[in-house]
CSV table of C-alpha atoms in Angstrom, one decimal:
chain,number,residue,atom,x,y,z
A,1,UNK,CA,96.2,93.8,105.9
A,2,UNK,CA,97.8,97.1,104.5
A,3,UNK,CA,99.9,97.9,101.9
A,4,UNK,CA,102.8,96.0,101.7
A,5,UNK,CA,106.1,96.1,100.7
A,6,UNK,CA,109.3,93.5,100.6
A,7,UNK,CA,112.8,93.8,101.1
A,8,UNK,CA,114.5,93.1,97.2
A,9,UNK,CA,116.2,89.8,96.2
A,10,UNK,CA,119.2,90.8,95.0
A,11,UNK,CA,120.8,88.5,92.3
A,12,UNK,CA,124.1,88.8,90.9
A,13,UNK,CA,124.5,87.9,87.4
A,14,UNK,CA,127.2,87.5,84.4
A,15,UNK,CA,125.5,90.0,82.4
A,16,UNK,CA,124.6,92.8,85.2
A,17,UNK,CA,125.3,95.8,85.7
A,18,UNK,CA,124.6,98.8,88.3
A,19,UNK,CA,121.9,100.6,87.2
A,20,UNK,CA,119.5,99.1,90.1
A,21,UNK,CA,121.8,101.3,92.1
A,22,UNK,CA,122.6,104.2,90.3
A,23,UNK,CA,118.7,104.7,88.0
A,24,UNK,CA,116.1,102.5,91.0
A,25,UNK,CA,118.2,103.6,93.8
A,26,UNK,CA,118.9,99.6,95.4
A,27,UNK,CA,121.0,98.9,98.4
A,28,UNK,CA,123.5,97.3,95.8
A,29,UNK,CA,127.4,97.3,96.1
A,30,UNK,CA,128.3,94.4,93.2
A,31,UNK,CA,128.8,96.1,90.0
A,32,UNK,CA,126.9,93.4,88.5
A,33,UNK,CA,123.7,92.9,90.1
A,34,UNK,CA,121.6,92.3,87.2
A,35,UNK,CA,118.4,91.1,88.9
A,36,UNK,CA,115.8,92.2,91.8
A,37,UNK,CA,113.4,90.4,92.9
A,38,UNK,CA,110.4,92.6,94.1
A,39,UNK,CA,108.2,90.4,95.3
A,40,UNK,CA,108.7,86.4,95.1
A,41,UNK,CA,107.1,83.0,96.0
A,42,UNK,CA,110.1,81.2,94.3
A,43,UNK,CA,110.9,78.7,97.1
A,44,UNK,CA,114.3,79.3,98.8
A,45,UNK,CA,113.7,83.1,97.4
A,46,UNK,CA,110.6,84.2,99.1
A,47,UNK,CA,110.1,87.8,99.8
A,48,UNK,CA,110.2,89.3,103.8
A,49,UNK,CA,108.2,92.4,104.3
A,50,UNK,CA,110.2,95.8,104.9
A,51,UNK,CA,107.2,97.6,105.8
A,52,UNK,CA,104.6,98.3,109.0
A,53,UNK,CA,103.6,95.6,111.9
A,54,UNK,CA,104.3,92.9,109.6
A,55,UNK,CA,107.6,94.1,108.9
A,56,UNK,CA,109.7,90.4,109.2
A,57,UNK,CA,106.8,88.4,107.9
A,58,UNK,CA,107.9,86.1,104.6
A,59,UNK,CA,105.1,86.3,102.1
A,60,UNK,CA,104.7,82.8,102.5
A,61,UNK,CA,103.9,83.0,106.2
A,62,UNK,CA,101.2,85.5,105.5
A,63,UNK,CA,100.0,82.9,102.6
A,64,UNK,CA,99.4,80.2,105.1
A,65,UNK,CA,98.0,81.8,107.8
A,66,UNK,CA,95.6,84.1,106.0
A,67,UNK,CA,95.4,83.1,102.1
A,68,UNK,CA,91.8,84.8,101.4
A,69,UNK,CA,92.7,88.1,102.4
A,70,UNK,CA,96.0,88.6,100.9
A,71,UNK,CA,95.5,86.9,97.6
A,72,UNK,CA,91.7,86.4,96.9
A,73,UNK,CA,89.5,82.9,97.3
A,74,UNK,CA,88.9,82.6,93.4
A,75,UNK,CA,93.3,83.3,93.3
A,76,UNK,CA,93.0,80.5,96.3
A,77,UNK,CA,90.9,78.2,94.5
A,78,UNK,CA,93.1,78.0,91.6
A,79,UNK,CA,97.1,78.4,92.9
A,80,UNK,CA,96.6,77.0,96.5
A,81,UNK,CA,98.8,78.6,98.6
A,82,UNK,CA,101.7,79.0,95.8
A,83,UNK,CA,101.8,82.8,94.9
A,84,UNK,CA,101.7,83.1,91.1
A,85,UNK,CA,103.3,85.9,89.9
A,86,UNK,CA,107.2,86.7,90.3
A,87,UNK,CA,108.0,90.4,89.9
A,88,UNK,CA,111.1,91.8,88.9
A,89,UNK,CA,113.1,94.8,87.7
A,90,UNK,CA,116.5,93.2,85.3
A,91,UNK,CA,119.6,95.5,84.1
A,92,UNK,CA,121.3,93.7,81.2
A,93,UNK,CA,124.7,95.6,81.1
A,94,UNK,CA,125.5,92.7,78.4
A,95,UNK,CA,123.4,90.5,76.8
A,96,UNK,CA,121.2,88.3,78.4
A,97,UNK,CA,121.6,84.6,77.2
A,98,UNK,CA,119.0,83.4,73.9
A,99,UNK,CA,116.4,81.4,75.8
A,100,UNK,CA,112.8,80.4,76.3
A,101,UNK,CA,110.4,78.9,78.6
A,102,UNK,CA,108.5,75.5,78.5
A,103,UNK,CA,104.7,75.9,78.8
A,104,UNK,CA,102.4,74.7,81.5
A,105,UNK,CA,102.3,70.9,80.8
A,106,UNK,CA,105.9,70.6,79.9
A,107,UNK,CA,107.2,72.6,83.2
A,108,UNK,CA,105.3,70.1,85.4
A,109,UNK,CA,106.3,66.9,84.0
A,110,UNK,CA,109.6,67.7,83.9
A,111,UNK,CA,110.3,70.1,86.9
A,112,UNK,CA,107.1,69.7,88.7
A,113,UNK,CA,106.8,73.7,87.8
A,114,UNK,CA,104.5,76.4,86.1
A,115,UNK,CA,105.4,77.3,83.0
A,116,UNK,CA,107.0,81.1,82.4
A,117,UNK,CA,104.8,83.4,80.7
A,118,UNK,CA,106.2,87.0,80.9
A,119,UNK,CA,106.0,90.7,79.7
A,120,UNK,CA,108.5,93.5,79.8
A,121,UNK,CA,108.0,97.2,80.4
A,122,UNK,CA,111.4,98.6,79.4
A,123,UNK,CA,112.6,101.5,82.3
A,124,UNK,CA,115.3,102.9,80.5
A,125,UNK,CA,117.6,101.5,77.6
A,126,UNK,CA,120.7,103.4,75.6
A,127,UNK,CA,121.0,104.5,72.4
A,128,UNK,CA,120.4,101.2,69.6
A,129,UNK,CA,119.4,98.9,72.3
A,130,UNK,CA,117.2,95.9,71.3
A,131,UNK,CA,115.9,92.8,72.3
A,132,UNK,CA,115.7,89.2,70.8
A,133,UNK,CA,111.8,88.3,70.4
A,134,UNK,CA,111.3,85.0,68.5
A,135,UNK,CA,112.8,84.4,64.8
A,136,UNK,CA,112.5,86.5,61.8
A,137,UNK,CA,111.0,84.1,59.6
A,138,UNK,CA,109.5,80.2,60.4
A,139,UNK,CA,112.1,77.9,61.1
A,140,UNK,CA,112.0,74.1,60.8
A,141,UNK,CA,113.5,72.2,63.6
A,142,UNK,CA,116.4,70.5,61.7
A,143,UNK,CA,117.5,73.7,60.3
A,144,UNK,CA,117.3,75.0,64.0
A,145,UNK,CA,119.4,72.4,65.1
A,146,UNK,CA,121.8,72.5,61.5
A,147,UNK,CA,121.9,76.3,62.9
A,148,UNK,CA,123.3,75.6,66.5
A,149,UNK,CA,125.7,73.1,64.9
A,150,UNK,CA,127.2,75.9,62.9
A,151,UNK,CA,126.8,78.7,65.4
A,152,UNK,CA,124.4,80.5,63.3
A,153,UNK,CA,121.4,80.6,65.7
A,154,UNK,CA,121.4,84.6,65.6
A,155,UNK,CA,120.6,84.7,61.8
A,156,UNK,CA,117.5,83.1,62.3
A,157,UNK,CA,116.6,85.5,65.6
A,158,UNK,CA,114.2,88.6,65.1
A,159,UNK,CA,115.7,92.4,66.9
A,160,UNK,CA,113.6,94.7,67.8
A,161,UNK,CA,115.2,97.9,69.0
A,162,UNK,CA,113.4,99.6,72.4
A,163,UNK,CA,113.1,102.9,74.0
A,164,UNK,CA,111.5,103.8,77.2
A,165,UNK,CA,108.0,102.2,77.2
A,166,UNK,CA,108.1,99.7,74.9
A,167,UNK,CA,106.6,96.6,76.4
A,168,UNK,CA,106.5,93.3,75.2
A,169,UNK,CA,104.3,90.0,75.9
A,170,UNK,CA,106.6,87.0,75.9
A,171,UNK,CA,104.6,83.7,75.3
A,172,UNK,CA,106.1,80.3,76.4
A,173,UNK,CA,108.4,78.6,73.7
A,174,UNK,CA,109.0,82.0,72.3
A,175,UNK,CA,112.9,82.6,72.1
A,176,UNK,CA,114.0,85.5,73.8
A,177,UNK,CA,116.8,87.9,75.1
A,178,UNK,CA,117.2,90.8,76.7
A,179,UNK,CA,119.5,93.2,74.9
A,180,UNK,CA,122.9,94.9,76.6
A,181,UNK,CA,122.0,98.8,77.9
A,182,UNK,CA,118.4,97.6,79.0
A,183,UNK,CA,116.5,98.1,82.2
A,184,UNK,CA,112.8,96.8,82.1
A,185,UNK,CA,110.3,95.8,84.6
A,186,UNK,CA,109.3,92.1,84.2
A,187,UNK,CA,106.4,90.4,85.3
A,188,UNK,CA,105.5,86.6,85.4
A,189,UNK,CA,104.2,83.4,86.1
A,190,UNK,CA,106.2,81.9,89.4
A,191,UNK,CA,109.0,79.9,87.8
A,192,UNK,CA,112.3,79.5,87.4
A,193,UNK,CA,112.6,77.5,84.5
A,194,UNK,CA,114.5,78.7,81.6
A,195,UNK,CA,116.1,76.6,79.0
A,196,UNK,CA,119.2,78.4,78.1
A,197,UNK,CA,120.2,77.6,74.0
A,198,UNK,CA,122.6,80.1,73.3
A,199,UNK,CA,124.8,82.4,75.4
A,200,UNK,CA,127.4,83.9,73.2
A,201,UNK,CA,130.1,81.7,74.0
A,202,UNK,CA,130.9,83.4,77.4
A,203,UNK,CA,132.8,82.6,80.2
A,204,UNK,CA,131.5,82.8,83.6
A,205,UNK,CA,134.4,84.0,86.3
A,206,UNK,CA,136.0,80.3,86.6
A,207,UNK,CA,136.7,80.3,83.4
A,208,UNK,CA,133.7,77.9,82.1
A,209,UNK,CA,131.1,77.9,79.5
A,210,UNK,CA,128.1,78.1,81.0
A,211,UNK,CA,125.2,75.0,80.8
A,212,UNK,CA,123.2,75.2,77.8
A,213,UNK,CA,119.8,73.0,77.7
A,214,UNK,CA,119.8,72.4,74.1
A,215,UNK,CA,118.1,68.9,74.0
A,216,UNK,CA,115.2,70.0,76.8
A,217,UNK,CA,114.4,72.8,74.6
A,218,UNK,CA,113.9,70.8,71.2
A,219,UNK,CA,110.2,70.0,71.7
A,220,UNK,CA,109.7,73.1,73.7
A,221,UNK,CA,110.2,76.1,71.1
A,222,UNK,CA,107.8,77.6,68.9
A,223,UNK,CA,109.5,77.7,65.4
A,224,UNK,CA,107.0,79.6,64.0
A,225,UNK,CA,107.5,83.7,62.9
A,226,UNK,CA,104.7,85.6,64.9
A,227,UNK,CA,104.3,88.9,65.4
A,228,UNK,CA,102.0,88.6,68.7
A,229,UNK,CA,104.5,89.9,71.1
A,230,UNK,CA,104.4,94.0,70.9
A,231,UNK,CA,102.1,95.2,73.2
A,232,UNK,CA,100.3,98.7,71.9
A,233,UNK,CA,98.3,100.3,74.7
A,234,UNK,CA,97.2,104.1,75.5
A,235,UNK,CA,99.0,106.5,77.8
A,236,UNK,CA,96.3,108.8,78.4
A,237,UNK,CA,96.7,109.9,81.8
A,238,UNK,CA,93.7,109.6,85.0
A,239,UNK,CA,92.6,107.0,83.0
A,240,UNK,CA,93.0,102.6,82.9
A,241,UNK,CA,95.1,102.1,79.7
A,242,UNK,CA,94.9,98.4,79.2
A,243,UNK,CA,98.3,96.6,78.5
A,244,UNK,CA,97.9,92.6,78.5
A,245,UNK,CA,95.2,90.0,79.5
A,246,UNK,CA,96.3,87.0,79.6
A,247,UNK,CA,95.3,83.4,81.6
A,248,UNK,CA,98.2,83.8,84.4
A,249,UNK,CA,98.1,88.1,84.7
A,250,UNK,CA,96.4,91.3,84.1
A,251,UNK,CA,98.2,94.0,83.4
A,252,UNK,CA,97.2,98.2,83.3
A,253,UNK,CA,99.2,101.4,82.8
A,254,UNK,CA,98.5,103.8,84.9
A,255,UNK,CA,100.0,107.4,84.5
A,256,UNK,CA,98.1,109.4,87.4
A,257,UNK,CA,98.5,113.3,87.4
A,258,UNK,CA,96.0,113.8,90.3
A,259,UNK,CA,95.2,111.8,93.5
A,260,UNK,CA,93.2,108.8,92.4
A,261,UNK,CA,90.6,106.3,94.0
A,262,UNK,CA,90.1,102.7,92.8
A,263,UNK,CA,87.2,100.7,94.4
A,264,UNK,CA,88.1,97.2,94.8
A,265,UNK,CA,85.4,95.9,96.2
A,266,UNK,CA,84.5,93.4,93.2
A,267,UNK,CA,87.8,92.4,92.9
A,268,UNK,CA,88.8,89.2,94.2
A,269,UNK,CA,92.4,89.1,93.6
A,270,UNK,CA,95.6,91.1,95.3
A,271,UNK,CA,96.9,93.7,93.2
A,272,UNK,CA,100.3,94.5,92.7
A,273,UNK,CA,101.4,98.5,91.8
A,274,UNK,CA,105.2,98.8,90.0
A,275,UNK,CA,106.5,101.8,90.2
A,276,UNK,CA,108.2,102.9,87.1
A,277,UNK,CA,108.3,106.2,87.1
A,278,UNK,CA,107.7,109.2,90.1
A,279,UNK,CA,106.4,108.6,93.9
A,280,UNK,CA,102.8,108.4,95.3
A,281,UNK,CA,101.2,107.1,98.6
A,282,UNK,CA,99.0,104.3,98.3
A,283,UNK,CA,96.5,103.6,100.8
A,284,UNK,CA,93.5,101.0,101.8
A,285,UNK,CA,91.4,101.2,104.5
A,286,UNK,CA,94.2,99.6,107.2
A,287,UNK,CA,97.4,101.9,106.5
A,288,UNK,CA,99.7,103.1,103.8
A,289,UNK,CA,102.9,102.9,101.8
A,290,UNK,CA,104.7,104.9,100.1
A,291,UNK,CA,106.1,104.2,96.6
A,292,UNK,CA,108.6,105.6,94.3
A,293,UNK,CA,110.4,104.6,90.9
A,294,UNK,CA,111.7,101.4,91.0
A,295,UNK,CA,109.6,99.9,94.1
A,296,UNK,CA,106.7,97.8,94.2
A,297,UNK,CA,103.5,97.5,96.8
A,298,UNK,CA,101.5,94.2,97.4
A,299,UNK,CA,97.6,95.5,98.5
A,300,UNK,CA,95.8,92.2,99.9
A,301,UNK,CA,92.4,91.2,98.1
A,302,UNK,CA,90.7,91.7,101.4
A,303,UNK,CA,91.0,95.8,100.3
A,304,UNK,CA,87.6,97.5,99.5
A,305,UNK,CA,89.1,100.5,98.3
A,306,UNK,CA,92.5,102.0,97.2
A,307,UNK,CA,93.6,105.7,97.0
A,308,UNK,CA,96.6,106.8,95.3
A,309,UNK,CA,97.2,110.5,96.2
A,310,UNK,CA,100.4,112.0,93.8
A,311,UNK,CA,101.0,114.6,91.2
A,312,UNK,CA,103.3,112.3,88.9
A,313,UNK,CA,103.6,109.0,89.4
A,314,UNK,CA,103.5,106.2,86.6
A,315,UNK,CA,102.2,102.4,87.4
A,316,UNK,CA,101.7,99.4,86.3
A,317,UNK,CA,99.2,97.7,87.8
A,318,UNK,CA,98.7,93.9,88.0
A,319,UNK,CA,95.8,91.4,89.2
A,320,UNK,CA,94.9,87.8,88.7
């Protein structure tokens, strides 16, 4: 159980563009691939491994046959065998749909899902890029509906404008949208549920609107103006800079200057290293992989110990 690593999910989308090829370096020929998939339980979109003896082996395979190692018995005891955390790097060449995401108890009684909790880490984004994150004051839900009637929704909608670093925790029934000229890293619950409730007025390339969910997502928004969602953490380097800490993830920035050596021997969860920014080689006691910007390694809970050796490489690091 080394160090692994999966072959991308590629995902086409309305809004994508090409900088997964041209900034992260992905085996992409569509000019708008706006999604990749690092490292996925999503059923129908589970991730193969690219890397060592297991090279071939879906994540899920590994799940059922050896469960405790790779993920961790307290991650066991909680998920099953469903892996709980979908990883992802997005490039919004337009603007990504207004959504949000139902919480826990809604996603399984209607779609027999876990909710979407999410952050972003944001890779690269042009000059006066922003995101949508929640509303800019609180809203009532009749004049959120009054609003979609008159197609007024983006008066209500709070922009925040980004540059590299800027990381955000997105809460479920927060409204939400990823701004044109942004490439982030996103990591989150294992789901797929998004209820779509405002998208411009675009086209797809047949010519038709695309499928809003505008009734689903009545009782599922949070019409209340928060300010909970910017994440402030430290960028000392050789150091943990803690980033969020939520129920469903963990999340630590890591900018290591000098080879680096993590015991893991009181963790019981995987960990999961993005790269977003330099190379390294990460090692545990049964092999290594090596990682560079835009790539991803899986270490199995079963690891003791991790060493990192590199002169520049910036992480984020992820557990359960």
């Amino acid at each position: 159980m080394y160090p692994l690593k999966f072959y991308p999910i590629l995902k086409e989308r309305l809004w994508g563009g090409t900088k997964l090829k041209e900034v992260l370096h992905k085996p992409i020929e569509s000019e708008i691939t706006g999604e990749s998939w690092e490292l996925s339980g999503v059923k129908g979109d589970i991730s193969i491994v690219s890397n060592g003896a297991l090279s071939g082996t879906s994540l899920q395979q590994l799940i059922d046959d050896r469960a405790a190692e790779l993920l961790g018995k307290s991650v066991v005891a909680r998920f099953g065998k469903d892996f709980p955390i979908l990883i992802k790097f997005i490039d919004a060449k337009q603007d990504l749909s207004v959504q949000l995401h139902p919480n826990d108890k809604l996603a399984k009684e209607r779609h027999n899902s876990f909710g979407k909790t999410e952050m972003w880490y944001v890779m690269d984004a042009d000059d006066g890029a922003n995101l949508i994150v929640g509303f800019n004051r609180d809203v009532s839900k009749e004049e959120y509906t009054e609003s979609l009637k008159n197609d007024t929704l983006l008066d209500l909608l709070n922009y925040e404008k980004v540059g590299r670093g800027d990381t955000f925790f997105i809460n479920t029934g927060k409204v939400h949208a990823i701004g044109a000229g942004v490439l982030l890293a996103e990591i989150q619950q294992t789901s797929d549920v998004t209820y779509r409730i405002f998208d411009f007025n675009r086209k797809d390339k047949k010519g038709n609107l695309r499928e809003l969910h505008t009734e689903q997502a009545l009782d599922a928004i949070d019409y209340k103006k928060k300010d909970d969602f910017k994440v402030n953490y430290g960028s000392n380097p050789n150091i943990v800079n803690p980033m969020v800490d939520c129920p469903y993830f963990k999340t630590d920035y890591l900018h290591l200057t000098e080879n680096w050596n993590l015991d893991l021997s009181k963790r019981d969860s995987f960990t999961i290293l993005m790269c977003v920014s330099g190379s390294a080689r990460i090692a545990n006691e049964n092999g290594t992989a090596d990682i560079k910007n835009g790539e991803t390694v899986l270490v199995p809970a079963v690891s003791r110990s991790l060493s990192i050796t590199t002169d520049n490489v910036e992480l984020l690091e992820v557990t359960i």
